[in-house]
Amino acid sequence: MPLDHRRLRGPEESQPPALWAAAAAEDEEDGEGAGAVPRDPCALRPLFARAGLLSQAQGSAYVELGSGTKVLCAAWGPREAAEPGPGRLLCEFRRAPFAGRGARSRPGAAAEREAEREAAAALREALEPAVRLGRYPRARLAVSALLLQDGGSALAAAVSAAALALADAGVEMYDLAVGCALCRPAAPAAAWMLQPAEPEERRAAARLTLALLPALNQVSAVLGGGRGGPPEDWAQALRLGLDGCHRQYPVLRQSLLRAAQRRDAAAAAAATSA
Amino acid sequence: MAAVVLSEAEKLYIVHGVQEDLRVDGRGCEDYRCAEVETDVVSNTSGSARVKLGETDILVGIKAEMGTPKLEKPDEGYLEFFVDCSSNSPELEGRGGEELGTDIANTLYRVFSCENSVDLKSLCINPKEHCWVLYVDVLLLECGGNIFDAISIAVKAALFNTRIPKVRVLEDEEGTKEIELSDDPYDCIRLNIDEVPCVVTLSKIGYRHVVDATLQEEACSLASLLISVTSKGAITSMKKVGKGSLDPESIFEMMETGQRVGKSLHIALQKILDEEENLGTSRPKVGFLG
Protein backbone atom coordinates (compact mmCIF):
# COMPACT_ATOMS: atom_id res chain seq x y z
CA MET A 1 0.00 0.00 0.00
CA PRO A 2 1.69 3.29 -1.01
CA LEU A 3 2.27 5.74 1.83
CA ASP A 4 0.65 9.17 1.45
CA HIS A 5 3.24 11.64 2.70
CA ARG A 6 0.82 14.59 2.81
CA ARG A 7 -1.24 12.98 5.56
CA LEU A 8 -0.36 12.99 9.22
CA ARG A 9 0.05 9.34 9.95
CA GLY A 10 -0.37 9.60 13.69
CA PRO A 11 2.22 8.91 16.39
CA GLU A 12 5.25 6.77 15.56
CA GLU A 13 4.78 4.53 18.56
CA SER A 14 1.34 3.26 19.37
CA GLN A 15 0.36 0.37 21.58
CA PRO A 16 -2.88 -1.55 21.81
CA PRO A 17 -4.85 -1.11 25.07
CA ALA A 18 -5.14 -4.90 25.22
CA LEU A 19 -1.55 -5.13 26.54
CA TRP A 20 -2.50 -3.45 29.80
CA ALA A 21 -5.79 -5.30 30.09
CA ALA A 22 -3.84 -8.55 29.66
CA ALA A 23 -3.66 -9.42 33.34
CA ALA A 24 -7.43 -9.36 33.88
CA ALA A 25 -8.26 -11.00 30.56
CA GLU A 26 -5.75 -13.88 31.05
CA ASP A 27 -7.47 -15.02 34.27
CA GLU A 28 -10.83 -15.03 32.56
CA GLU A 29 -9.50 -16.99 29.60
CA ASP A 30 -7.82 -19.59 31.79
CA GLY A 31 -10.94 -20.04 33.86
CA GLU A 32 -12.98 -20.61 30.71
CA GLY A 33 -10.40 -22.99 29.30
CA ALA A 34 -10.37 -25.20 32.36
CA GLY A 35 -14.13 -25.46 32.44
CA ALA A 36 -14.59 -25.97 28.69
CA VAL A 37 -14.29 -29.38 27.05
CA PRO A 38 -10.68 -29.99 25.93
CA ARG A 39 -10.52 -30.32 22.17
CA ASP A 40 -9.60 -33.56 20.48
CA PRO A 41 -5.96 -33.16 19.43
CA CYS A 42 -6.38 -35.17 16.24
CA ALA A 43 -9.49 -33.37 15.04
CA LEU A 44 -9.09 -31.40 11.83
CA ARG A 45 -10.93 -28.13 11.63
CA PRO A 46 -13.21 -27.60 8.62
CA LEU A 47 -11.28 -26.45 5.56
CA PHE A 48 -12.77 -24.41 2.73
CA ALA A 49 -10.80 -24.15 -0.48
CA ARG A 50 -11.75 -22.53 -3.77
CA ALA A 51 -9.58 -22.21 -6.85
CA GLY A 52 -9.96 -19.89 -9.79
CA LEU A 53 -11.60 -16.87 -8.20
CA LEU A 54 -9.39 -14.02 -9.41
CA SER A 55 -9.90 -13.06 -13.05
CA GLN A 56 -6.70 -11.02 -13.36
CA ALA A 57 -4.25 -13.71 -12.28
CA GLN A 58 -3.55 -16.82 -14.28
CA GLY A 59 -4.20 -19.02 -11.27
CA SER A 60 -5.62 -18.23 -7.87
CA ALA A 61 -6.88 -19.93 -4.74
CA TYR A 62 -8.55 -19.00 -1.46
CA VAL A 63 -8.20 -21.21 1.60
CA GLU A 64 -10.07 -20.68 4.84
CA LEU A 65 -9.59 -22.73 7.98
CA GLY A 66 -12.23 -23.26 10.64
CA SER A 67 -10.16 -21.31 13.18
CA GLY A 68 -10.50 -18.15 11.07
CA THR A 69 -7.31 -18.12 8.99
CA LYS A 70 -7.99 -16.72 5.51
CA VAL A 71 -5.33 -16.82 2.80
CA LEU A 72 -5.67 -15.58 -0.76
CA CYS A 73 -3.05 -16.67 -3.25
CA ALA A 74 -2.36 -15.77 -6.88
CA ALA A 75 0.06 -17.41 -9.31
CA TRP A 76 1.46 -16.36 -12.64
CA GLY A 77 2.70 -18.85 -15.20
CA PRO A 78 6.09 -18.86 -16.88
CA ARG A 79 7.47 -15.50 -17.90
CA GLU A 80 10.70 -14.96 -19.79
CA ALA A 81 13.68 -14.38 -17.49
CA ALA A 82 17.07 -12.99 -18.45
CA GLU A 83 19.19 -15.50 -16.48
CA PRO A 84 20.01 -18.80 -18.13
CA GLY A 85 19.47 -22.05 -16.29
CA PRO A 86 16.48 -23.94 -14.95
CA GLY A 87 13.23 -22.19 -14.10
CA ARG A 88 12.91 -20.22 -10.88
CA LEU A 89 10.03 -19.98 -8.47
CA LEU A 90 9.57 -16.58 -6.81
CA CYS A 91 7.37 -16.53 -3.74
CA GLU A 92 5.98 -13.60 -1.85
CA PHE A 93 4.09 -13.66 1.41
CA ARG A 94 2.29 -10.59 2.71
CA ARG A 95 0.24 -10.04 5.81
CA ALA A 96 -2.57 -7.51 5.81
CA PRO A 97 -1.91 -4.88 8.53
CA PHE A 98 -5.11 -5.91 10.34
CA ALA A 99 -4.40 -9.64 10.09
CA GLY A 100 -3.06 -10.24 13.61
CA ARG A 101 -5.00 -10.07 16.82
CA GLY A 102 -2.46 -7.90 18.60
CA ALA A 103 -1.20 -4.44 17.71
CA ARG A 104 -1.62 -3.22 14.15
CA SER A 105 1.70 -3.69 12.42
CA ARG A 106 2.80 -0.72 10.33
CA PRO A 107 3.02 -1.86 6.69
CA GLY A 108 6.62 -0.77 6.12
CA ALA A 109 8.09 -1.86 9.44
CA ALA A 110 11.40 -3.74 9.36
CA ALA A 111 10.31 -6.54 11.68
CA GLU A 112 7.24 -7.08 9.53
CA ARG A 113 9.32 -7.34 6.35
CA GLU A 114 11.71 -9.79 8.04
CA ALA A 115 8.86 -12.07 9.07
CA GLU A 116 7.35 -11.86 5.58
CA ARG A 117 10.67 -12.70 3.96
CA GLU A 118 11.12 -15.69 6.22
CA ALA A 119 7.62 -16.93 5.44
CA ALA A 120 8.26 -16.42 1.71
CA ALA A 121 11.45 -18.47 1.94
CA ALA A 122 9.56 -21.23 3.79
CA LEU A 123 6.83 -21.15 1.12
CA ARG A 124 9.44 -21.54 -1.61
CA GLU A 125 11.04 -24.48 0.25
CA ALA A 126 7.67 -26.18 0.39
CA LEU A 127 6.69 -25.62 -3.25
CA GLU A 128 9.97 -26.22 -5.10
CA PRO A 129 9.92 -30.04 -4.86
CA ALA A 130 6.36 -30.08 -6.19
CA VAL A 131 6.83 -27.97 -9.32
CA ARG A 132 8.48 -29.40 -12.44
CA LEU A 133 10.91 -26.53 -12.86
CA GLY A 134 12.93 -28.54 -15.39
CA ARG A 135 10.09 -28.06 -17.89
CA TYR A 136 10.42 -24.28 -17.76
CA PRO A 137 14.02 -23.38 -18.55
CA ARG A 138 14.86 -19.67 -18.49
CA ALA A 139 11.45 -18.89 -16.98
CA ARG A 140 10.14 -17.31 -13.82
CA LEU A 141 7.04 -18.51 -12.01
CA ALA A 142 5.62 -16.09 -9.45
CA VAL A 143 3.39 -16.89 -6.49
CA SER A 144 2.01 -14.26 -4.14
CA ALA A 145 0.17 -15.12 -0.92
CA LEU A 146 -1.83 -12.59 1.09
CA LEU A 147 -2.85 -13.41 4.65
CA LEU A 148 -6.14 -11.66 5.38
CA GLN A 149 -6.73 -12.97 8.88
CA ASP A 150 -4.41 -14.94 11.14
CA GLY A 151 -6.32 -17.50 13.15
CA GLY A 152 -3.39 -19.88 13.64
CA SER A 153 -1.64 -22.26 11.18
CA ALA A 154 -1.16 -19.39 8.71
CA LEU A 155 1.91 -20.77 6.93
CA ALA A 156 0.34 -24.19 6.45
CA ALA A 157 -2.77 -22.65 4.89
CA ALA A 158 -0.56 -20.48 2.66
CA VAL A 159 1.31 -23.55 1.39
CA SER A 160 -1.93 -25.30 0.44
CA ALA A 161 -3.31 -22.14 -1.20
CA ALA A 162 -0.11 -21.52 -3.16
CA ALA A 163 0.00 -25.11 -4.46
CA LEU A 164 -3.65 -24.83 -5.52
CA ALA A 165 -3.00 -21.51 -7.25
CA LEU A 166 -0.04 -22.93 -9.18
CA ALA A 167 -2.10 -25.93 -10.27
CA ASP A 168 -4.95 -23.62 -11.26
CA ALA A 169 -2.52 -21.59 -13.39
CA GLY A 170 -1.71 -24.72 -15.36
CA VAL A 171 1.90 -25.05 -14.15
CA GLU A 172 3.16 -28.63 -14.43
CA MET A 173 3.52 -30.16 -10.98
CA TYR A 174 4.39 -33.56 -9.56
CA ASP A 175 1.75 -33.25 -6.87
CA LEU A 176 -0.14 -30.70 -4.74
CA ALA A 177 1.73 -29.60 -1.61
CA VAL A 178 -0.55 -29.81 1.42
CA GLY A 179 0.41 -27.88 4.55
CA CYS A 180 -0.41 -28.76 8.13
CA ALA A 181 0.56 -27.13 11.43
CA LEU A 182 0.84 -28.59 14.91
CA CYS A 183 1.58 -27.22 18.31
CA ARG A 184 2.15 -28.51 21.78
CA PRO A 185 0.99 -26.62 24.87
CA ALA A 186 3.31 -25.85 27.75
CA ALA A 187 1.90 -28.46 30.18
CA PRO A 188 4.39 -31.27 31.03
CA ALA A 189 3.09 -34.31 29.16
CA ALA A 190 0.78 -32.53 26.76
CA ALA A 191 -0.17 -34.06 23.42
CA TRP A 192 0.51 -32.47 20.05
CA MET A 193 -2.52 -30.74 18.55
CA LEU A 194 -3.37 -30.44 14.86
CA GLN A 195 -4.16 -27.05 13.34
CA PRO A 196 -4.00 -24.86 16.43
CA ALA A 197 -6.07 -21.72 16.74
CA GLU A 198 -4.33 -18.42 17.36
CA PRO A 199 -4.49 -18.38 21.22
CA GLU A 200 -3.25 -21.99 21.35
CA GLU A 201 -0.39 -21.15 19.02
CA ARG A 202 0.60 -18.11 21.01
CA ARG A 203 0.79 -20.05 24.27
CA ALA A 204 2.42 -23.13 22.78
CA ALA A 205 5.78 -24.43 23.96
CA ALA A 206 6.60 -25.98 20.58
CA ARG A 207 5.29 -25.48 17.03
CA LEU A 208 5.72 -27.49 13.83
CA THR A 209 4.63 -26.79 10.24
CA LEU A 210 4.81 -29.50 7.59
CA ALA A 211 4.20 -29.70 3.90
CA LEU A 212 3.59 -33.04 2.23
CA LEU A 213 3.15 -34.27 -1.36
CA PRO A 214 0.49 -36.89 -0.52
CA ALA A 215 0.42 -38.94 -3.72
CA LEU A 216 4.21 -39.41 -3.62
CA ASN A 217 4.38 -39.52 0.19
CA GLN A 218 7.33 -37.14 0.22
CA VAL A 219 7.77 -34.38 2.78
CA SER A 220 8.60 -31.11 1.07
CA ALA A 221 9.00 -28.85 4.11
CA VAL A 222 9.51 -29.16 7.84
CA LEU A 223 9.78 -26.09 10.02
CA GLY A 224 9.56 -26.43 13.75
CA GLY A 225 10.88 -24.99 16.97
CA GLY A 226 10.40 -24.86 20.72
CA ARG A 227 10.71 -27.14 23.68
CA GLY A 228 9.72 -30.34 21.93
CA GLY A 229 11.73 -32.92 23.83
CA PRO A 230 13.35 -36.14 22.58
CA PRO A 231 13.17 -37.16 18.90
CA GLU A 232 10.38 -39.65 19.64
CA ASP A 233 8.03 -36.77 20.49
CA TRP A 234 8.89 -34.94 17.28
CA ALA A 235 8.50 -38.20 15.31
CA GLN A 236 5.04 -38.63 16.79
CA ALA A 237 4.17 -35.05 15.89
CA LEU A 238 5.39 -35.64 12.33
CA ARG A 239 3.22 -38.75 11.97
CA LEU A 240 0.17 -36.83 13.21
CA GLY A 241 0.92 -34.01 10.79
CA LEU A 242 1.37 -36.38 7.84
CA ASP A 243 -1.95 -37.98 8.65
CA GLY A 244 -3.58 -34.54 8.78
CA CYS A 245 -2.14 -33.70 5.34
CA HIS A 246 -3.47 -36.93 3.84
CA ARG A 247 -6.93 -36.14 5.20
CA GLN A 248 -6.96 -32.63 3.73
CA TYR A 249 -5.83 -33.75 0.27
CA PRO A 250 -9.26 -34.84 -1.09
CA VAL A 251 -10.78 -31.43 -0.26
CA LEU A 252 -8.09 -29.62 -2.24
CA ARG A 253 -8.43 -31.97 -5.21
CA GLN A 254 -12.20 -31.47 -5.24
CA SER A 255 -11.82 -27.70 -5.31
CA LEU A 256 -9.45 -27.95 -8.29
CA LEU A 257 -11.88 -30.21 -10.12
CA ARG A 258 -14.78 -27.81 -9.50
CA ALA A 259 -12.73 -24.86 -10.71
CA ALA A 260 -11.92 -26.71 -13.95
CA GLN A 261 -15.60 -27.59 -14.43
CA ARG A 262 -16.63 -23.95 -13.83
CA ARG A 263 -14.05 -22.75 -16.33
CA ASP A 264 -15.26 -25.25 -18.95
CA ALA A 265 -18.87 -24.20 -18.42
CA ALA A 266 -17.98 -20.51 -18.71
CA ALA A 267 -15.96 -21.16 -21.90
CA ALA A 268 -18.84 -23.17 -23.41
CA ALA A 269 -21.35 -20.42 -22.55
CA ALA A 270 -19.07 -17.74 -24.07
CA ALA A 271 -18.60 -19.87 -27.23
CA THR A 272 -22.36 -20.41 -27.73
CA SER A 273 -23.22 -16.73 -27.08
CA ALA A 274 -20.45 -15.40 -29.39
CA MET B 1 26.15 -20.11 -0.77
CA ALA B 2 29.42 -20.21 -2.70
CA ALA B 3 28.69 -22.87 -5.26
CA VAL B 4 31.21 -25.35 -6.55
CA VAL B 5 30.77 -26.81 -10.04
CA LEU B 6 30.97 -30.58 -10.22
CA SER B 7 30.78 -32.85 -13.23
CA GLU B 8 28.28 -35.71 -13.31
CA ALA B 9 31.06 -38.26 -12.91
CA GLU B 10 32.32 -36.55 -9.75
CA LYS B 11 28.82 -36.45 -8.30
CA LEU B 12 28.35 -40.15 -9.04
CA TYR B 13 31.68 -40.91 -7.38
CA ILE B 14 30.63 -39.09 -4.21
CA VAL B 15 27.17 -40.69 -4.13
CA HIS B 16 28.50 -44.22 -4.60
CA GLY B 17 31.13 -43.66 -1.95
CA VAL B 18 28.54 -42.47 0.57
CA GLN B 19 26.46 -45.61 -0.04
CA GLU B 20 29.47 -47.59 1.22
CA ASP B 21 30.01 -45.25 4.22
CA LEU B 22 33.19 -43.88 2.63
CA ARG B 23 33.49 -40.19 1.96
CA VAL B 24 36.03 -38.50 -0.29
CA ASP B 25 38.32 -37.51 2.60
CA GLY B 26 38.06 -40.93 4.28
CA ARG B 27 35.50 -40.01 6.96
CA GLY B 28 32.49 -42.10 7.89
CA CYS B 29 29.00 -40.73 7.41
CA GLU B 30 28.74 -39.48 10.98
CA ASP B 31 32.21 -38.00 11.46
CA TYR B 32 33.01 -34.34 11.72
CA ARG B 33 36.04 -32.74 10.16
CA CYS B 34 38.90 -31.61 12.37
CA ALA B 35 37.65 -28.54 14.25
CA GLU B 36 39.52 -25.81 16.08
CA VAL B 37 37.74 -23.68 18.64
CA GLU B 38 39.27 -20.68 20.34
CA THR B 39 37.57 -18.14 22.60
CA ASP B 40 38.48 -14.58 23.57
CA VAL B 41 40.09 -13.67 20.26
CA VAL B 42 38.69 -10.13 20.03
CA SER B 43 39.39 -7.93 23.02
CA ASN B 44 36.73 -5.22 22.52
CA THR B 45 33.81 -7.60 22.90
CA SER B 46 32.13 -9.04 25.96
CA GLY B 47 32.78 -12.49 24.54
CA SER B 48 34.08 -13.90 21.28
CA ALA B 49 34.98 -17.18 19.65
CA ARG B 50 36.50 -18.44 16.43
CA VAL B 51 35.75 -21.83 14.94
CA LYS B 52 37.56 -23.46 12.05
CA LEU B 53 35.72 -26.57 10.85
CA GLY B 54 37.78 -27.93 7.96
CA GLU B 55 37.69 -25.06 5.45
CA THR B 56 34.83 -23.16 7.12
CA ASP B 57 35.95 -20.24 9.27
CA ILE B 58 33.55 -18.38 11.56
CA LEU B 59 34.16 -15.50 13.96
CA VAL B 60 31.51 -14.55 16.53
CA GLY B 61 31.63 -11.46 18.72
CA ILE B 62 29.09 -10.73 21.48
CA LYS B 63 28.59 -7.27 22.91
CA ALA B 64 26.39 -6.79 25.94
CA GLU B 65 24.63 -3.44 26.03
CA MET B 66 21.86 -2.01 28.12
CA GLY B 67 18.49 -1.54 26.55
CA THR B 68 14.78 -1.57 27.28
CA PRO B 69 13.05 -4.91 27.53
CA LYS B 70 10.45 -5.93 24.96
CA LEU B 71 6.84 -5.03 25.71
CA GLU B 72 5.58 -8.62 25.90
CA LYS B 73 8.44 -9.80 28.17
CA PRO B 74 9.21 -6.97 30.59
CA ASP B 75 11.40 -8.95 32.97
CA GLU B 76 13.76 -10.59 30.49
CA GLY B 77 16.69 -9.54 28.37
CA TYR B 78 17.07 -10.75 24.79
CA LEU B 79 19.55 -11.70 22.07
CA GLU B 80 19.90 -10.03 18.69
CA PHE B 81 21.64 -11.85 15.85
CA PHE B 82 23.37 -10.30 12.89
CA VAL B 83 25.23 -12.29 10.27
CA ASP B 84 27.67 -10.83 7.77
CA CYS B 85 28.82 -12.90 4.79
CA SER B 86 30.24 -10.29 2.47
CA SER B 87 33.89 -11.24 2.92
CA ASN B 88 33.21 -14.72 1.64
CA SER B 89 33.25 -14.53 -2.16
CA PRO B 90 32.57 -11.88 -4.83
CA GLU B 91 29.12 -13.26 -5.65
CA LEU B 92 28.07 -12.76 -2.03
CA GLU B 93 28.82 -9.04 -1.92
CA GLY B 94 25.83 -6.74 -1.66
CA ARG B 95 22.36 -8.23 -2.11
CA GLY B 96 23.35 -11.89 -2.34
CA GLY B 97 25.27 -11.77 0.92
CA GLU B 98 22.45 -9.89 2.61
CA GLU B 99 19.91 -12.60 1.73
CA LEU B 100 22.12 -15.39 2.96
CA GLY B 101 22.87 -13.36 6.10
CA THR B 102 19.21 -12.80 6.96
CA ASP B 103 18.48 -16.46 6.26
CA ILE B 104 21.16 -17.56 8.74
CA ALA B 105 20.04 -14.94 11.29
CA ASN B 106 16.42 -16.15 11.06
CA THR B 107 17.57 -19.73 11.61
CA LEU B 108 19.52 -18.62 14.69
CA TYR B 109 16.46 -16.81 16.05
CA ARG B 110 14.44 -19.98 15.56
CA VAL B 111 17.12 -22.16 17.22
CA PHE B 112 17.22 -19.85 20.25
CA SER B 113 13.47 -19.30 20.37
CA CYS B 114 13.09 -21.97 23.04
CA GLU B 115 12.63 -20.14 26.34
CA ASN B 116 15.14 -22.05 28.43
CA SER B 117 18.08 -22.05 25.98
CA VAL B 118 19.61 -19.01 27.60
CA ASP B 119 18.50 -17.81 31.03
CA LEU B 120 17.00 -14.51 29.90
CA LYS B 121 15.69 -13.58 33.34
CA SER B 122 19.28 -13.21 34.59
CA LEU B 123 19.75 -10.51 31.94
CA CYS B 124 17.12 -8.29 33.52
CA ILE B 125 18.30 -5.29 35.55
CA ASN B 126 15.07 -3.42 36.20
CA PRO B 127 11.78 -4.93 35.04
CA LYS B 128 10.19 -2.84 32.27
CA GLU B 129 13.04 -0.34 32.24
CA HIS B 130 16.50 -1.79 31.84
CA CYS B 131 17.85 -5.10 30.68
CA TRP B 132 20.92 -6.52 29.01
CA VAL B 133 20.71 -7.01 25.27
CA LEU B 134 23.28 -9.41 23.84
CA TYR B 135 24.17 -8.43 20.29
CA VAL B 136 25.61 -11.56 18.66
CA ASP B 137 27.52 -10.69 15.48
CA VAL B 138 28.58 -13.56 13.26
CA LEU B 139 31.20 -13.09 10.56
CA LEU B 140 31.51 -15.71 7.87
CA LEU B 141 35.20 -15.52 7.01
CA GLU B 142 35.33 -18.53 4.75
CA CYS B 143 32.60 -20.88 3.56
CA GLY B 144 33.74 -24.48 3.21
CA GLY B 145 30.42 -26.24 3.64
CA ASN B 146 28.32 -26.84 6.75
CA ILE B 147 28.19 -23.25 7.94
CA PHE B 148 25.19 -23.68 10.27
CA ASP B 149 26.97 -26.21 12.48
CA ALA B 150 30.11 -24.10 12.71
CA ILE B 151 28.09 -20.97 13.52
CA SER B 152 26.16 -22.66 16.30
CA ILE B 153 29.37 -24.05 17.84
CA ALA B 154 30.95 -20.59 17.67
CA VAL B 155 27.89 -18.93 19.23
CA LYS B 156 27.88 -21.43 22.08
CA ALA B 157 31.61 -20.93 22.71
CA ALA B 158 31.22 -17.15 22.58
CA LEU B 159 28.30 -17.25 25.04
CA PHE B 160 30.45 -19.32 27.39
CA ASN B 161 33.18 -16.69 27.08
CA THR B 162 30.82 -13.72 27.61
CA ARG B 163 31.44 -11.66 30.69
CA ILE B 164 28.67 -9.19 31.56
CA PRO B 165 29.63 -6.51 34.10
CA LYS B 166 27.61 -6.41 37.29
CA VAL B 167 25.45 -3.33 37.69
CA ARG B 168 23.56 -2.02 40.67
CA VAL B 169 20.49 0.16 40.51
CA LEU B 170 20.43 2.94 43.12
CA GLU B 171 17.21 4.73 43.85
CA ASP B 172 17.06 8.28 45.20
CA GLU B 173 14.39 9.64 47.51
CA GLU B 174 12.65 11.26 44.52
CA GLY B 175 12.50 7.90 42.78
CA THR B 176 15.09 8.58 40.04
CA LYS B 177 17.12 5.49 39.32
CA GLU B 178 20.84 5.52 38.73
CA ILE B 179 22.86 2.69 37.29
CA GLU B 180 26.21 2.04 38.92
CA LEU B 181 28.84 -0.10 37.27
CA SER B 182 31.14 -1.93 39.65
CA ASP B 183 34.76 -0.70 39.67
CA ASP B 184 36.40 -4.11 39.49
CA PRO B 185 36.68 -5.12 35.80
CA TYR B 186 36.71 -8.83 36.70
CA ASP B 187 33.46 -8.64 38.65
CA CYS B 188 31.02 -9.98 36.11
CA ILE B 189 28.27 -12.49 35.54
CA ARG B 190 28.77 -15.50 33.31
CA LEU B 191 26.03 -17.22 31.35
CA ASN B 192 25.00 -20.79 31.91
CA ILE B 193 25.28 -22.58 28.58
CA ASP B 194 24.05 -26.04 29.57
CA GLU B 195 20.84 -25.66 27.62
CA VAL B 196 22.28 -23.83 24.60
CA PRO B 197 21.61 -26.00 21.54
CA CYS B 198 23.96 -26.85 18.69
CA VAL B 199 22.84 -27.27 15.10
CA VAL B 200 23.54 -30.54 13.29
CA THR B 201 23.02 -30.50 9.53
CA LEU B 202 22.25 -33.85 7.93
CA SER B 203 22.46 -33.86 4.13
CA LYS B 204 20.69 -36.55 2.16
CA ILE B 205 22.99 -38.04 -0.49
CA GLY B 206 21.55 -40.97 -2.39
CA TYR B 207 19.91 -43.24 0.18
CA ARG B 208 22.03 -42.23 3.15
CA HIS B 209 22.60 -39.04 5.06
CA VAL B 210 25.92 -37.48 6.04
CA VAL B 211 26.93 -35.16 8.83
CA ASP B 212 29.20 -32.16 8.18
CA ALA B 213 29.06 -32.07 4.40
CA THR B 214 31.80 -30.31 2.44
CA LEU B 215 30.95 -27.96 -0.42
CA GLN B 216 31.26 -30.80 -2.95
CA GLU B 217 28.97 -33.06 -0.94
CA GLU B 218 26.43 -30.24 -0.56
CA ALA B 219 26.36 -29.91 -4.35
CA CYS B 220 25.36 -33.60 -4.60
CA SER B 221 22.66 -33.43 -1.97
CA LEU B 222 19.18 -32.26 -2.87
CA ALA B 223 17.75 -31.92 0.62
CA SER B 224 19.16 -31.44 4.11
CA LEU B 225 17.63 -31.36 7.55
CA LEU B 226 18.90 -28.87 10.15
CA ILE B 227 18.26 -30.06 13.70
CA SER B 228 19.24 -28.18 16.82
CA VAL B 229 20.04 -30.46 19.74
CA THR B 230 20.75 -29.60 23.37
CA SER B 231 23.37 -31.42 25.44
CA LYS B 232 20.64 -33.56 27.04
CA GLY B 233 19.42 -34.80 23.66
CA ALA B 234 16.27 -32.70 23.37
CA ILE B 235 15.53 -31.29 19.92
CA THR B 236 14.64 -27.60 19.95
CA SER B 237 14.13 -26.86 16.27
CA MET B 238 13.94 -28.53 12.86
CA LYS B 239 14.12 -27.16 9.35
CA LYS B 240 14.39 -28.73 5.95
CA VAL B 241 16.51 -26.89 3.38
CA GLY B 242 17.09 -27.65 -0.26
CA LYS B 243 15.17 -28.12 -3.49
CA GLY B 244 14.33 -31.78 -3.00
CA SER B 245 11.82 -33.59 -0.82
CA LEU B 246 12.44 -36.09 1.96
CA ASP B 247 10.83 -39.40 2.71
CA PRO B 248 9.17 -39.47 6.16
CA GLU B 249 11.23 -42.53 7.13
CA SER B 250 14.45 -40.68 6.27
CA ILE B 251 13.37 -37.81 8.51
CA PHE B 252 12.90 -40.17 11.46
CA GLU B 253 16.32 -41.74 10.85
CA MET B 254 17.94 -38.33 10.48
CA MET B 255 16.46 -37.16 13.79
CA GLU B 256 17.90 -40.19 15.57
CA THR B 257 21.34 -39.64 14.02
CA GLY B 258 21.14 -35.93 14.76
CA GLN B 259 20.43 -36.55 18.42
CA ARG B 260 23.30 -39.03 18.74
CA VAL B 261 25.80 -36.85 16.91
CA GLY B 262 24.62 -33.71 18.70
CA LYS B 263 25.15 -35.22 22.13
CA SER B 264 28.74 -36.26 21.35
CA LEU B 265 29.38 -32.83 19.81
CA HIS B 266 28.26 -31.14 23.02
CA ILE B 267 30.50 -33.37 25.14
CA ALA B 268 33.55 -32.65 22.97
CA LEU B 269 32.87 -28.89 22.93
CA GLN B 270 32.34 -28.70 26.67
CA LYS B 271 35.65 -30.52 27.23
CA ILE B 272 37.55 -28.01 25.12
CA LEU B 273 35.87 -25.03 26.75
CA ASP B 274 36.58 -26.37 30.24
CA GLU B 275 40.23 -26.97 29.31
CA GLU B 276 40.55 -23.39 28.06
CA GLU B 277 38.91 -22.12 31.24
CA ASN B 278 41.27 -24.09 33.47
CA LEU B 279 44.35 -22.77 31.70
CA GLY B 280 43.11 -19.26 32.42
CA THR B 281 45.54 -16.46 31.60
CA SER B 282 48.42 -18.83 30.96
CA ARG B 283 46.68 -20.16 27.84
CA PRO B 284 48.80 -19.69 24.69
CA LYS B 285 46.74 -17.52 22.34
CA VAL B 286 46.87 -18.64 18.72
CA GLY B 287 44.61 -16.03 17.18
CA PHE B 288 44.69 -15.55 13.43
CA LEU B 289 48.35 -16.30 12.89
CA GLY B 290 48.33 -20.00 13.78
mmCIF file of C-alpha atoms in Angstrom, chain A residues 16-28:
data_model
loop_
_atom_site.group_PDB
_atom_site.id
_atom_site.type_symbol
_atom_site.label_atom_id
_atom_site.label_comp_id
_atom_site.label_asym_id
_atom_site.label_seq_id
_atom_site.Cartn_x
_atom_site.Cartn_y
_atom_site.Cartn_z
ATOM 1 C CA PRO A 16 -2.883 -1.545 21.814
ATOM 2 C CA PRO A 17 -4.849 -1.112 25.068
ATOM 3 C CA ALA A 18 -5.144 -4.896 25.225
ATOM 4 C CA LEU A 19 -1.546 -5.130 26.539
ATOM 5 C CA TRP A 20 -2.504 -3.445 29.803
ATOM 6 C CA ALA A 21 -5.790 -5.300 30.087
ATOM 7 C CA ALA A 22 -3.840 -8.546 29.656
ATOM 8 C CA ALA A 23 -3.665 -9.423 33.338
ATOM 9 C CA ALA A 24 -7.433 -9.362 33.879
ATOM 10 C CA ALA A 25 -8.259 -11.004 30.557
ATOM 11 C CA GLU A 26 -5.751 -13.882 31.051
ATOM 12 C CA ASP A 27 -7.473 -15.021 34.269
ATOM 13 C CA GLU A 28 -10.832 -15.026 32.558
#
